[in-house]
Short mmCIF file of N, CA and C in Angstrom, two decimals:
data_model
loop_
_atom_site.label_atom_id
_atom_site.label_comp_id
_atom_site.label_asym_id
_atom_site.label_seq_id
_atom_site.Cartn_x
_atom_site.Cartn_y
_atom_site.Cartn_z
N MET Q 1 0.84 -1.17 0.00
CA MET Q 1 0.00 0.00 0.00
C MET Q 1 0.89 1.24 0.00
N SER Q 2 0.49 2.25 -0.70
CA SER Q 2 1.30 3.46 -0.80
C SER Q 2 1.10 4.35 0.43
N TYR Q 3 2.03 5.27 0.60
CA TYR Q 3 1.91 6.21 1.71
C TYR Q 3 0.67 7.08 1.56
N ALA Q 4 0.34 7.44 0.31
CA ALA Q 4 -0.85 8.28 0.08
C ALA Q 4 -2.11 7.55 0.52
N THR Q 5 -2.19 6.26 0.21
CA THR Q 5 -3.35 5.46 0.62
C THR Q 5 -3.40 5.35 2.14
N ASP Q 6 -2.24 5.08 2.74
CA ASP Q 6 -2.18 4.99 4.20
C ASP Q 6 -2.65 6.29 4.84
N ASP Q 7 -2.15 7.42 4.33
CA ASP Q 7 -2.54 8.72 4.88
C ASP Q 7 -4.03 8.97 4.73
N ALA Q 8 -4.58 8.62 3.57
CA ALA Q 8 -6.02 8.82 3.34
C ALA Q 8 -6.84 7.96 4.28
N GLU Q 9 -6.42 6.72 4.49
CA GLU Q 9 -7.16 5.83 5.39
C GLU Q 9 -7.06 6.31 6.83
N MET Q 10 -5.88 6.75 7.24
CA MET Q 10 -5.73 7.27 8.60
C MET Q 10 -6.57 8.53 8.79
N SER Q 11 -6.57 9.39 7.80
CA SER Q 11 -7.35 10.62 7.88
C SER Q 11 -8.84 10.31 7.98
N SER Q 12 -9.29 9.36 7.17
CA SER Q 12 -10.69 8.94 7.20
C SER Q 12 -11.05 8.36 8.56
N ALA Q 13 -10.18 7.50 9.09
CA ALA Q 13 -10.44 6.89 10.40
C ALA Q 13 -10.49 7.95 11.49
N ARG Q 14 -9.55 8.90 11.45
CA ARG Q 14 -9.55 9.97 12.46
C ARG Q 14 -10.83 10.79 12.38
N GLU Q 15 -11.25 11.14 11.17
CA GLU Q 15 -12.47 11.93 11.01
C GLU Q 15 -13.68 11.18 11.57
N ILE Q 16 -13.78 9.90 11.27
CA ILE Q 16 -14.89 9.08 11.76
C ILE Q 16 -14.87 9.02 13.29
N LEU Q 17 -13.70 8.79 13.86
CA LEU Q 17 -13.59 8.69 15.32
C LEU Q 17 -13.93 10.02 15.99
N TYR Q 18 -13.50 11.13 15.40
CA TYR Q 18 -13.83 12.44 15.98
C TYR Q 18 -15.32 12.73 15.88
N LEU Q 19 -15.96 12.30 14.80
CA LEU Q 19 -17.42 12.46 14.70
C LEU Q 19 -18.12 11.66 15.79
N CYS Q 20 -17.67 10.42 16.00
CA CYS Q 20 -18.26 9.58 17.05
C CYS Q 20 -18.03 10.19 18.43
N ARG Q 21 -16.83 10.71 18.66
CA ARG Q 21 -16.54 11.33 19.96
C ARG Q 21 -17.45 12.54 20.19
N GLY Q 22 -17.63 13.35 19.17
CA GLY Q 22 -18.52 14.51 19.29
C GLY Q 22 -19.94 14.10 19.60
N LYS Q 23 -20.41 13.06 18.93
CA LYS Q 23 -21.77 12.57 19.17
C LYS Q 23 -21.91 12.08 20.61
N LEU Q 24 -20.93 11.31 21.08
CA LEU Q 24 -20.99 10.80 22.46
C LEU Q 24 -20.89 11.93 23.48
N LEU Q 25 -20.04 12.90 23.24
CA LEU Q 25 -19.94 14.04 24.17
C LEU Q 25 -21.26 14.80 24.23
N GLY Q 26 -21.94 14.91 23.10
CA GLY Q 26 -23.26 15.54 23.08
C GLY Q 26 -24.26 14.76 23.91
N GLU Q 27 -24.20 13.42 23.80
CA GLU Q 27 -25.11 12.59 24.59
C GLU Q 27 -24.81 12.70 26.08
N VAL Q 28 -23.52 12.80 26.43
CA VAL Q 28 -23.15 12.98 27.84
C VAL Q 28 -23.71 14.30 28.36
N ARG Q 29 -23.51 15.38 27.59
CA ARG Q 29 -24.04 16.69 28.01
C ARG Q 29 -25.55 16.65 28.16
N GLN Q 30 -26.22 15.99 27.23
CA GLN Q 30 -27.68 15.90 27.28
C GLN Q 30 -28.12 15.13 28.52
N GLU Q 31 -27.45 14.02 28.81
CA GLU Q 31 -27.81 13.22 29.98
C GLU Q 31 -27.55 14.00 31.27
N LYS Q 32 -26.42 14.70 31.33
CA LYS Q 32 -26.09 15.48 32.53
C LYS Q 32 -27.06 16.64 32.75
N SER Q 33 -27.67 17.12 31.67
CA SER Q 33 -28.59 18.25 31.80
C SER Q 33 -29.98 17.82 32.29
N CYS Q 34 -30.23 16.53 32.34
CA CYS Q 34 -31.52 16.04 32.84
C CYS Q 34 -31.63 16.33 34.34
N SER Q 35 -32.88 16.45 34.81
CA SER Q 35 -33.07 16.72 36.23
C SER Q 35 -32.57 15.56 37.09
N GLN Q 36 -32.66 14.33 36.57
CA GLN Q 36 -32.14 13.15 37.26
C GLN Q 36 -31.33 12.32 36.27
N PRO Q 37 -30.06 12.65 36.08
CA PRO Q 37 -29.24 11.91 35.12
C PRO Q 37 -29.13 10.43 35.50
N ASP Q 38 -29.12 9.58 34.50
CA ASP Q 38 -29.00 8.14 34.68
C ASP Q 38 -27.51 7.81 34.85
N ALA Q 39 -27.12 7.44 36.06
CA ALA Q 39 -25.71 7.16 36.36
C ALA Q 39 -25.19 6.00 35.53
N GLY Q 40 -26.01 4.99 35.30
CA GLY Q 40 -25.59 3.84 34.50
C GLY Q 40 -25.30 4.24 33.06
N ARG Q 41 -26.18 5.05 32.51
CA ARG Q 41 -25.98 5.51 31.13
C ARG Q 41 -24.72 6.38 31.03
N LEU Q 42 -24.52 7.25 32.02
CA LEU Q 42 -23.31 8.08 32.01
C LEU Q 42 -22.05 7.22 32.10
N ALA Q 43 -22.11 6.16 32.91
CA ALA Q 43 -20.96 5.26 33.02
C ALA Q 43 -20.71 4.54 31.69
N ASP Q 44 -21.79 4.09 31.04
CA ASP Q 44 -21.65 3.44 29.74
C ASP Q 44 -21.05 4.39 28.70
N LEU Q 45 -21.55 5.61 28.67
CA LEU Q 45 -21.02 6.60 27.73
C LEU Q 45 -19.55 6.91 28.03
N GLY Q 46 -19.21 6.98 29.31
CA GLY Q 46 -17.82 7.21 29.69
C GLY Q 46 -16.91 6.08 29.22
N GLY Q 47 -17.39 4.85 29.34
CA GLY Q 47 -16.63 3.70 28.86
C GLY Q 47 -16.43 3.74 27.35
N MET Q 48 -17.48 4.13 26.63
CA MET Q 48 -17.36 4.25 25.18
C MET Q 48 -16.38 5.36 24.80
N LEU Q 49 -16.41 6.46 25.54
CA LEU Q 49 -15.46 7.55 25.28
C LEU Q 49 -14.02 7.10 25.53
N ASP Q 50 -13.81 6.32 26.60
CA ASP Q 50 -12.47 5.80 26.88
C ASP Q 50 -11.99 4.93 25.72
N GLN Q 51 -12.86 4.06 25.20
CA GLN Q 51 -12.50 3.20 24.07
C GLN Q 51 -12.17 4.04 22.84
N LEU Q 52 -12.98 5.07 22.60
CA LEU Q 52 -12.71 5.95 21.46
C LEU Q 52 -11.36 6.65 21.61
N ARG Q 53 -11.05 7.11 22.80
CA ARG Q 53 -9.75 7.77 23.03
C ARG Q 53 -8.60 6.80 22.74
N ASP Q 54 -8.75 5.55 23.20
CA ASP Q 54 -7.72 4.54 22.91
C ASP Q 54 -7.59 4.31 21.41
N ASP Q 55 -8.73 4.23 20.72
CA ASP Q 55 -8.71 4.01 19.28
C ASP Q 55 -8.10 5.20 18.54
N ILE Q 56 -8.39 6.41 18.99
CA ILE Q 56 -7.80 7.61 18.37
C ILE Q 56 -6.28 7.57 18.52
N ARG Q 57 -5.81 7.22 19.72
CA ARG Q 57 -4.35 7.12 19.94
C ARG Q 57 -3.74 6.06 19.02
N ALA Q 58 -4.43 4.92 18.89
CA ALA Q 58 -3.92 3.84 18.04
C ALA Q 58 -3.89 4.25 16.57
N VAL Q 59 -4.89 4.98 16.13
CA VAL Q 59 -4.90 5.46 14.74
C VAL Q 59 -3.74 6.42 14.52
N HIS Q 60 -3.51 7.33 15.46
CA HIS Q 60 -2.39 8.27 15.34
C HIS Q 60 -1.06 7.52 15.31
N ALA Q 61 -0.99 6.37 15.97
CA ALA Q 61 0.23 5.56 15.99
C ALA Q 61 0.35 4.69 14.74
N GLY Q 62 -0.70 4.65 13.92
CA GLY Q 62 -0.64 3.89 12.67
C GLY Q 62 -1.07 2.43 12.79
N ASP Q 63 -1.80 2.08 13.82
CA ASP Q 63 -2.27 0.70 14.01
C ASP Q 63 -3.27 0.34 12.91
N ARG Q 64 -2.84 -0.51 11.98
CA ARG Q 64 -3.67 -0.85 10.82
C ARG Q 64 -4.99 -1.52 11.22
N ALA Q 65 -4.98 -2.37 12.22
CA ALA Q 65 -6.20 -3.06 12.64
C ALA Q 65 -7.23 -2.06 13.16
N VAL Q 66 -6.79 -1.10 13.93
CA VAL Q 66 -7.71 -0.10 14.48
C VAL Q 66 -8.19 0.83 13.38
N ILE Q 67 -7.32 1.18 12.45
CA ILE Q 67 -7.73 2.02 11.33
C ILE Q 67 -8.84 1.34 10.55
N THR Q 68 -8.66 0.06 10.26
CA THR Q 68 -9.69 -0.69 9.52
C THR Q 68 -10.97 -0.79 10.32
N ARG Q 69 -10.85 -1.11 11.61
CA ARG Q 69 -12.05 -1.22 12.45
C ARG Q 69 -12.79 0.10 12.52
N ALA Q 70 -12.06 1.19 12.67
CA ALA Q 70 -12.70 2.51 12.75
C ALA Q 70 -13.45 2.81 11.46
N ARG Q 71 -12.83 2.53 10.33
CA ARG Q 71 -13.45 2.86 9.05
C ARG Q 71 -14.68 1.98 8.79
N VAL Q 72 -14.64 0.74 9.23
CA VAL Q 72 -15.76 -0.17 8.96
C VAL Q 72 -16.86 -0.03 10.02
N LEU Q 73 -16.54 -0.30 11.27
CA LEU Q 73 -17.57 -0.34 12.31
C LEU Q 73 -18.08 1.04 12.70
N TYR Q 74 -17.15 1.94 13.04
CA TYR Q 74 -17.59 3.28 13.42
C TYR Q 74 -18.18 4.01 12.22
N GLY Q 75 -17.63 3.71 11.03
CA GLY Q 75 -18.16 4.32 9.82
C GLY Q 75 -19.62 3.98 9.60
N ARG Q 76 -19.99 2.75 9.94
CA ARG Q 76 -21.41 2.35 9.84
C ARG Q 76 -22.28 3.18 10.77
N LEU Q 77 -21.80 3.44 11.96
CA LEU Q 77 -22.56 4.27 12.91
C LEU Q 77 -22.76 5.67 12.35
N VAL Q 78 -21.71 6.24 11.82
CA VAL Q 78 -21.80 7.60 11.29
C VAL Q 78 -22.78 7.65 10.12
N ARG Q 79 -22.69 6.67 9.23
CA ARG Q 79 -23.64 6.64 8.09
C ARG Q 79 -25.07 6.50 8.58
N ALA Q 80 -25.28 5.70 9.62
CA ALA Q 80 -26.64 5.53 10.16
C ALA Q 80 -27.15 6.84 10.77
N TRP Q 81 -26.28 7.58 11.44
CA TRP Q 81 -26.69 8.86 12.05
C TRP Q 81 -27.11 9.86 10.99
N TYR Q 82 -26.40 9.86 9.86
CA TYR Q 82 -26.66 10.86 8.84
C TYR Q 82 -27.62 10.40 7.75
N ALA Q 83 -28.07 9.16 7.83
CA ALA Q 83 -29.01 8.64 6.82
C ALA Q 83 -30.36 9.32 7.00
N PRO Q 84 -31.05 9.58 5.90
CA PRO Q 84 -32.39 10.18 6.03
C PRO Q 84 -33.33 9.23 6.77
N ALA Q 85 -34.14 9.80 7.62
CA ALA Q 85 -35.09 8.99 8.40
C ALA Q 85 -36.18 8.46 7.49
N PRO Q 86 -36.54 7.18 7.66
CA PRO Q 86 -37.64 6.64 6.85
C PRO Q 86 -38.96 7.28 7.27
N HIS Q 87 -39.82 7.49 6.31
CA HIS Q 87 -41.10 8.14 6.60
C HIS Q 87 -42.17 7.14 6.84
#
């Protein structure tokens, strides 16, 4: 694989992971703004954020497995978020 392809894949993976992190941070803020935040949900969201941070570090380090996983699995989540809602 060429360096250009590697760079494009890493860039794509980083963008996807940052979109997911932003979405999760929004959900954390929304949950915390409730009159009675759900501690279990906040803990789950915190765990997901920790995993995303680890994955972001791995992508920056060039971990091919994490880059592929981010582009495939997290990419599916992002596409689902932005897909038009069925009527």
